[in-house]
Tab-separated table of C-alpha atoms in Angstrom:
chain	number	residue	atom	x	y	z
A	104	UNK	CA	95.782	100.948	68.399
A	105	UNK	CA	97.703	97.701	68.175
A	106	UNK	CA	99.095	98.078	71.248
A	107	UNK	CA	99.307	99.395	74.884
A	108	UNK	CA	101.079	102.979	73.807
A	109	UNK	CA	102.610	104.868	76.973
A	110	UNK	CA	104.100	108.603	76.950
A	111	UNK	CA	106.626	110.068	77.152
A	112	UNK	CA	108.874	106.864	77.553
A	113	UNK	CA	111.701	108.784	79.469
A	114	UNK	CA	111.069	111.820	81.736
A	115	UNK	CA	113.565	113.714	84.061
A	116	UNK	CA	111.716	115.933	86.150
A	117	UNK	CA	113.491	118.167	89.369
A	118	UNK	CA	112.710	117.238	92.499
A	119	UNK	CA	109.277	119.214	93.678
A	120	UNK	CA	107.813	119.290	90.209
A	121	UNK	CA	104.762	117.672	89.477
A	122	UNK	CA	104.724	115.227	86.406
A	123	UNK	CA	101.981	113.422	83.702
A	124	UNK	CA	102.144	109.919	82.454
A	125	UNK	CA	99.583	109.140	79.836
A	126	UNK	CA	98.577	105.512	78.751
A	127	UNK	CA	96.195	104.666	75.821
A	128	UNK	CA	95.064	101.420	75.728
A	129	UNK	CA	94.001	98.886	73.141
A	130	UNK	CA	90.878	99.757	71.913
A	131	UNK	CA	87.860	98.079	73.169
A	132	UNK	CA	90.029	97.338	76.506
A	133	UNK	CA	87.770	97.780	79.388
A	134	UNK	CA	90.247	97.171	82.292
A	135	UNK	CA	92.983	99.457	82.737
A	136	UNK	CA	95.824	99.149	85.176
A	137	UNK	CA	98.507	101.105	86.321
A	138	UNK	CA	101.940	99.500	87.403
A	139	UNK	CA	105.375	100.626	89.012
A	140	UNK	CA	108.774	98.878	89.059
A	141	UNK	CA	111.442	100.333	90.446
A	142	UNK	CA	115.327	99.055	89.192
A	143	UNK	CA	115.645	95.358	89.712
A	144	UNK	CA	112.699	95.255	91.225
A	145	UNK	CA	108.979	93.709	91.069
A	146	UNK	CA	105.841	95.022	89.784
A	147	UNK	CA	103.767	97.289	92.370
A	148	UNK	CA	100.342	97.476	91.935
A	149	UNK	CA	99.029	101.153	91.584
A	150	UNK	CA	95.696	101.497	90.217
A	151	UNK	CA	93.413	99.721	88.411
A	152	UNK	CA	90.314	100.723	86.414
A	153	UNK	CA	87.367	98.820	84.933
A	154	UNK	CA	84.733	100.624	82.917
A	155	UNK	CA	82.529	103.304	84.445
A	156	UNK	CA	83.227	101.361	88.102
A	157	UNK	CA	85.160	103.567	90.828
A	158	UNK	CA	89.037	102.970	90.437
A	159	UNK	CA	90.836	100.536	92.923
A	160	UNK	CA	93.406	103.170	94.516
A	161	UNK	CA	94.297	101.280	96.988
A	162	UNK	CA	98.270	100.438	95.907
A	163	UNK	CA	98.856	104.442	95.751
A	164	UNK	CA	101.681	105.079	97.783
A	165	UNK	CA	100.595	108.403	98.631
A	166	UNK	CA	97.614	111.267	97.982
A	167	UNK	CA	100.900	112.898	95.900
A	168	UNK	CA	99.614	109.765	93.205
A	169	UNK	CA	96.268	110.333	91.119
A	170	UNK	CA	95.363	109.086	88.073
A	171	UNK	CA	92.019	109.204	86.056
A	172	UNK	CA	90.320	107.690	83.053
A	173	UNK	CA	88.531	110.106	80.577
A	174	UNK	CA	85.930	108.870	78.436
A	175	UNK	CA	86.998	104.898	79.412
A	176	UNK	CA	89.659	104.724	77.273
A	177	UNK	CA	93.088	107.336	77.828
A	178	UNK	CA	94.566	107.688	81.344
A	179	UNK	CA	97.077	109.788	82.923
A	180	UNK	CA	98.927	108.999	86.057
A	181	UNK	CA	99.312	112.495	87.860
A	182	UNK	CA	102.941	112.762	90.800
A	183	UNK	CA	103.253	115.910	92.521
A	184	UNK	CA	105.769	117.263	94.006
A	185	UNK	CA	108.106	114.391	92.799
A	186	UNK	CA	110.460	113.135	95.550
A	187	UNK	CA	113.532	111.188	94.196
A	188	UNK	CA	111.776	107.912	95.333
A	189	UNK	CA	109.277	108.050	93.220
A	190	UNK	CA	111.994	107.692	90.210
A	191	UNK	CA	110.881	104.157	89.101
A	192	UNK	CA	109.457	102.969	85.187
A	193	UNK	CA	105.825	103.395	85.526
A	194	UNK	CA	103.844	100.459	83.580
A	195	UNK	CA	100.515	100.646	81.899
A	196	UNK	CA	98.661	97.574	80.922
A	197	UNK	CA	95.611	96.870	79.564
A	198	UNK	CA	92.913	93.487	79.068
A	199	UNK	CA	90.103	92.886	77.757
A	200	UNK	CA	88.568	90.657	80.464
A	201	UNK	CA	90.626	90.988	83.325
A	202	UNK	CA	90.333	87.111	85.007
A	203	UNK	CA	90.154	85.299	81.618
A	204	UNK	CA	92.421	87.277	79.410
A	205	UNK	CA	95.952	88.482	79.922
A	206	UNK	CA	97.239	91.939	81.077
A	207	UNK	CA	98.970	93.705	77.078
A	208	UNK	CA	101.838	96.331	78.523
A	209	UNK	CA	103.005	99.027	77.370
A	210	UNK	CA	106.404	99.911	77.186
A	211	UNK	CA	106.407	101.992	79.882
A	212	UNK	CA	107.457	105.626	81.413
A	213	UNK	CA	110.943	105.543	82.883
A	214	UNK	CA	111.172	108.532	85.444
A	215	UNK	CA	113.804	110.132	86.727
A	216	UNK	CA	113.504	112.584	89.573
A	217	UNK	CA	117.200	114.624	90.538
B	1121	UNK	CA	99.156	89.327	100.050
B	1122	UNK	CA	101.992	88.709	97.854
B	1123	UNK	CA	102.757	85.379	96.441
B	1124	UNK	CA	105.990	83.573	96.953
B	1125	UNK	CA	108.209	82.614	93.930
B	1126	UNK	CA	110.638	79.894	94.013
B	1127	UNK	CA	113.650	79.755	93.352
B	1128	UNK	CA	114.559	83.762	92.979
B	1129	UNK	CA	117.111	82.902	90.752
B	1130	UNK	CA	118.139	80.187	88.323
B	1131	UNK	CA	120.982	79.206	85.929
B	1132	UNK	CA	120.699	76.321	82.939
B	1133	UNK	CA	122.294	75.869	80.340
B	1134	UNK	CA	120.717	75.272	77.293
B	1135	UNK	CA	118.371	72.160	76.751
B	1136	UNK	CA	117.982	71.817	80.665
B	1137	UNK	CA	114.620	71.971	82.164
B	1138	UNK	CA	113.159	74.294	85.321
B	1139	UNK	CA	110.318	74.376	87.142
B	1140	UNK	CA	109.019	77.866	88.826
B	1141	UNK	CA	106.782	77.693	91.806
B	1142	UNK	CA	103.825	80.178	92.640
B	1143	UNK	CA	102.117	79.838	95.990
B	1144	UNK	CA	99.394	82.034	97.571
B	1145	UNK	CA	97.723	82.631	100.964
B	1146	UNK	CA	94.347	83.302	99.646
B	1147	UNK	CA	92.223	81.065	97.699
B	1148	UNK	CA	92.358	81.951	93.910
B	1149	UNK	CA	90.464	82.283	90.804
B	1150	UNK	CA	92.942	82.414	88.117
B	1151	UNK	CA	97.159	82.499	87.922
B	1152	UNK	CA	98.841	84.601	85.254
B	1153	UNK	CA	102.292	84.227	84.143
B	1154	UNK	CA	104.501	86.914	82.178
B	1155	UNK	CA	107.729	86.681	81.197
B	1156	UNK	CA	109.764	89.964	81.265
B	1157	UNK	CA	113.154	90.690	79.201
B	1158	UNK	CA	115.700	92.975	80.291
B	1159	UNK	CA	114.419	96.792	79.528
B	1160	UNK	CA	111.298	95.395	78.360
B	1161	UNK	CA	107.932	95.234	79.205
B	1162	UNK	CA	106.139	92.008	80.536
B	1163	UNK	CA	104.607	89.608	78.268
B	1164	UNK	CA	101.781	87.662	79.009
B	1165	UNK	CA	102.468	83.868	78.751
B	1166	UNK	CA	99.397	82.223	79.708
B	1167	UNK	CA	96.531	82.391	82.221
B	1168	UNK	CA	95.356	79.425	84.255
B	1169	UNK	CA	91.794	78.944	85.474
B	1170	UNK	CA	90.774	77.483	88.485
B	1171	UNK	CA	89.809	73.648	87.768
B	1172	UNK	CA	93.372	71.899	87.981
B	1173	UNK	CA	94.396	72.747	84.205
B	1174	UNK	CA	97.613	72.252	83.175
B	1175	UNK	CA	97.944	74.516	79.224
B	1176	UNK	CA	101.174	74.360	77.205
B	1177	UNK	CA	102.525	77.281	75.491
B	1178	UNK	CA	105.805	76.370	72.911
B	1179	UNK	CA	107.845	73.883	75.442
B	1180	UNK	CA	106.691	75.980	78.459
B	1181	UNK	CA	103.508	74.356	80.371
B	1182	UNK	CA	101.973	75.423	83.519
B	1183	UNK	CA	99.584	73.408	85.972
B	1184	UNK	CA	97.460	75.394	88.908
B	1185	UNK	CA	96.512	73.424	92.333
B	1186	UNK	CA	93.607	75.999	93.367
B	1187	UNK	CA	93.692	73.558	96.487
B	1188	UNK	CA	96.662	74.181	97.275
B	1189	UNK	CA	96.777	78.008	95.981
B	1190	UNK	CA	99.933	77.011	93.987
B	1191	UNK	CA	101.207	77.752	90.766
B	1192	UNK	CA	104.109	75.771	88.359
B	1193	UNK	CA	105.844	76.982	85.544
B	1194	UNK	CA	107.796	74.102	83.635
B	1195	UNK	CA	110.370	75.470	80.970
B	1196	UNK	CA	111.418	72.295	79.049
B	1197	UNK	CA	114.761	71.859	77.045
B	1198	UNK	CA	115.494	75.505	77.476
B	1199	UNK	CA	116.650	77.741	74.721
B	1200	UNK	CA	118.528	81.258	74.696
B	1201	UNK	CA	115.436	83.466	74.101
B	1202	UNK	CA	113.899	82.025	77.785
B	1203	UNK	CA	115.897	83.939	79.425
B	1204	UNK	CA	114.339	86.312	81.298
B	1205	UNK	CA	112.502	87.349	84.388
B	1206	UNK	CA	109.036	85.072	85.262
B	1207	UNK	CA	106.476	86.745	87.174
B	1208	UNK	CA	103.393	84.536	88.224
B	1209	UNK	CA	100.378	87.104	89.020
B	1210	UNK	CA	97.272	85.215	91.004
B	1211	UNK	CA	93.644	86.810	91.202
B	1212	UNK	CA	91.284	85.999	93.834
B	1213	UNK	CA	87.841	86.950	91.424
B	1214	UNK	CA	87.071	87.348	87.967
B	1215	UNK	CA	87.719	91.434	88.277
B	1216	UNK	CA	90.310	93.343	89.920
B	1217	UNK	CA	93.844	93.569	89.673
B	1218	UNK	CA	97.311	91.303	89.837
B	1219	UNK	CA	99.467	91.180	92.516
B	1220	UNK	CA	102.490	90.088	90.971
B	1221	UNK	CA	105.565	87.910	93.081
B	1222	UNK	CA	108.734	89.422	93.081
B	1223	UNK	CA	109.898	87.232	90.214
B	1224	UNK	CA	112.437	84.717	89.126
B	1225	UNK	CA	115.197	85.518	86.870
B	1226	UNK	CA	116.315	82.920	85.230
B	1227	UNK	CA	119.434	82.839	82.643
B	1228	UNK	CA	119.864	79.893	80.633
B	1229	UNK	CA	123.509	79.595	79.043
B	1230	UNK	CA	125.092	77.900	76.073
């Protein structure tokens, strides 16, 4: 696609359920990164994938987080048992060459957990 | 791990100029900068490699120290549409991931 395409781009989910985020990235995209920013706040690092390498988990706040990468292109950030700190807009970027060319995001997941 | 922004916050009014530091604790490869807009998603400004470059993008230029691990942002004559939040995001290698700074919001004013 043209663009960095996140869904859905609002979600209220009760606390204790477990919730889905799915990113698709720009085609041909090999680095794929997952992002969190919570209200007024910075951007937290997540995950990050690049091609058939083993993901970077290490900015997953907890083993409730997973995500995975089918295929090398679609990804879906997994939360279980959502806690009300986990309510946040969850960012999805993409790049072609991650160190030469810049990060496209997508318009991100904005989660609510009551 | 996380680089330092300064100032946190600024205020210009319009046609003023601002400068937006960056600095790091680890030697780096490349700075990004983004530029985000309230309720919107970051948008990638420009990218600096290491090698002392200073690239211009519109009236908004950028220089990288990898010396010093620091970062500018220079926003010249300022218009409406810079408002925004500026986050600078520094890489220590040609792969991996962005740790971004918590950001500077900057309004500019008529």
């Amino acid at each position: 696609g043209a663009g960095v395409s996140q869904s859905p781009s609002n979600k209220v989910t009760e606390k204790g359920k477990d919730v889905e985020l799915r990113c698709d990235p720009i085609s041909g995209h090999t680095a794929l990164y997952w992002y969190r920013q919570s209200l007024g706040q910075g951007l937290e690092f997540l995950i990050y994938f690049q091609g058939n390498s083993a993901p970077d988990k290490s900015g997953l706040p907890s083993d409730r987080f997973s995500a995975e990468r089918t295929g090398g292109s679609v990804s879906t950030l997994t939360i279980q048992r959502t806690q009300q700190e986990d309510s946040a807009v969850y960012l999805c970027a993409s790049s072609l060459r991650p160190g030469v060319y810049g990060y496209t995001f997508g318009s991100g997941t904005r989660l609510t957990v009551v | 791990q996380q680089p330092v922004q300064s100032p946190q916050a600024v205020i210009l009014r319009e046609g003023e100029d601002a400068v937006i530091n960056c600095s790091s604790s680890k030697a780096l490869y490349s700075v990004h900068w983004y530029r985000q807009k309230h309720g919107e998603a970051p948008v990638f400004l420009m990218i600096l490699l290491k090698g002392g470059e200073q690239k211009g993008h519109e009236k908004i230029s950028a220089s990288f120290n990898e010396k010093k691990q620091q970062s500018s942002l220079y926003l010249t004559a300022s218009q409406l549409s810079y408002s925004g939040t500026y986050f600078c995001g520094p890489s220590v290698g040609s792969q991996g991931n962005l740790i971004f700074g918590k950001g500077t919001k900057l309004s500019v004013k008529p």
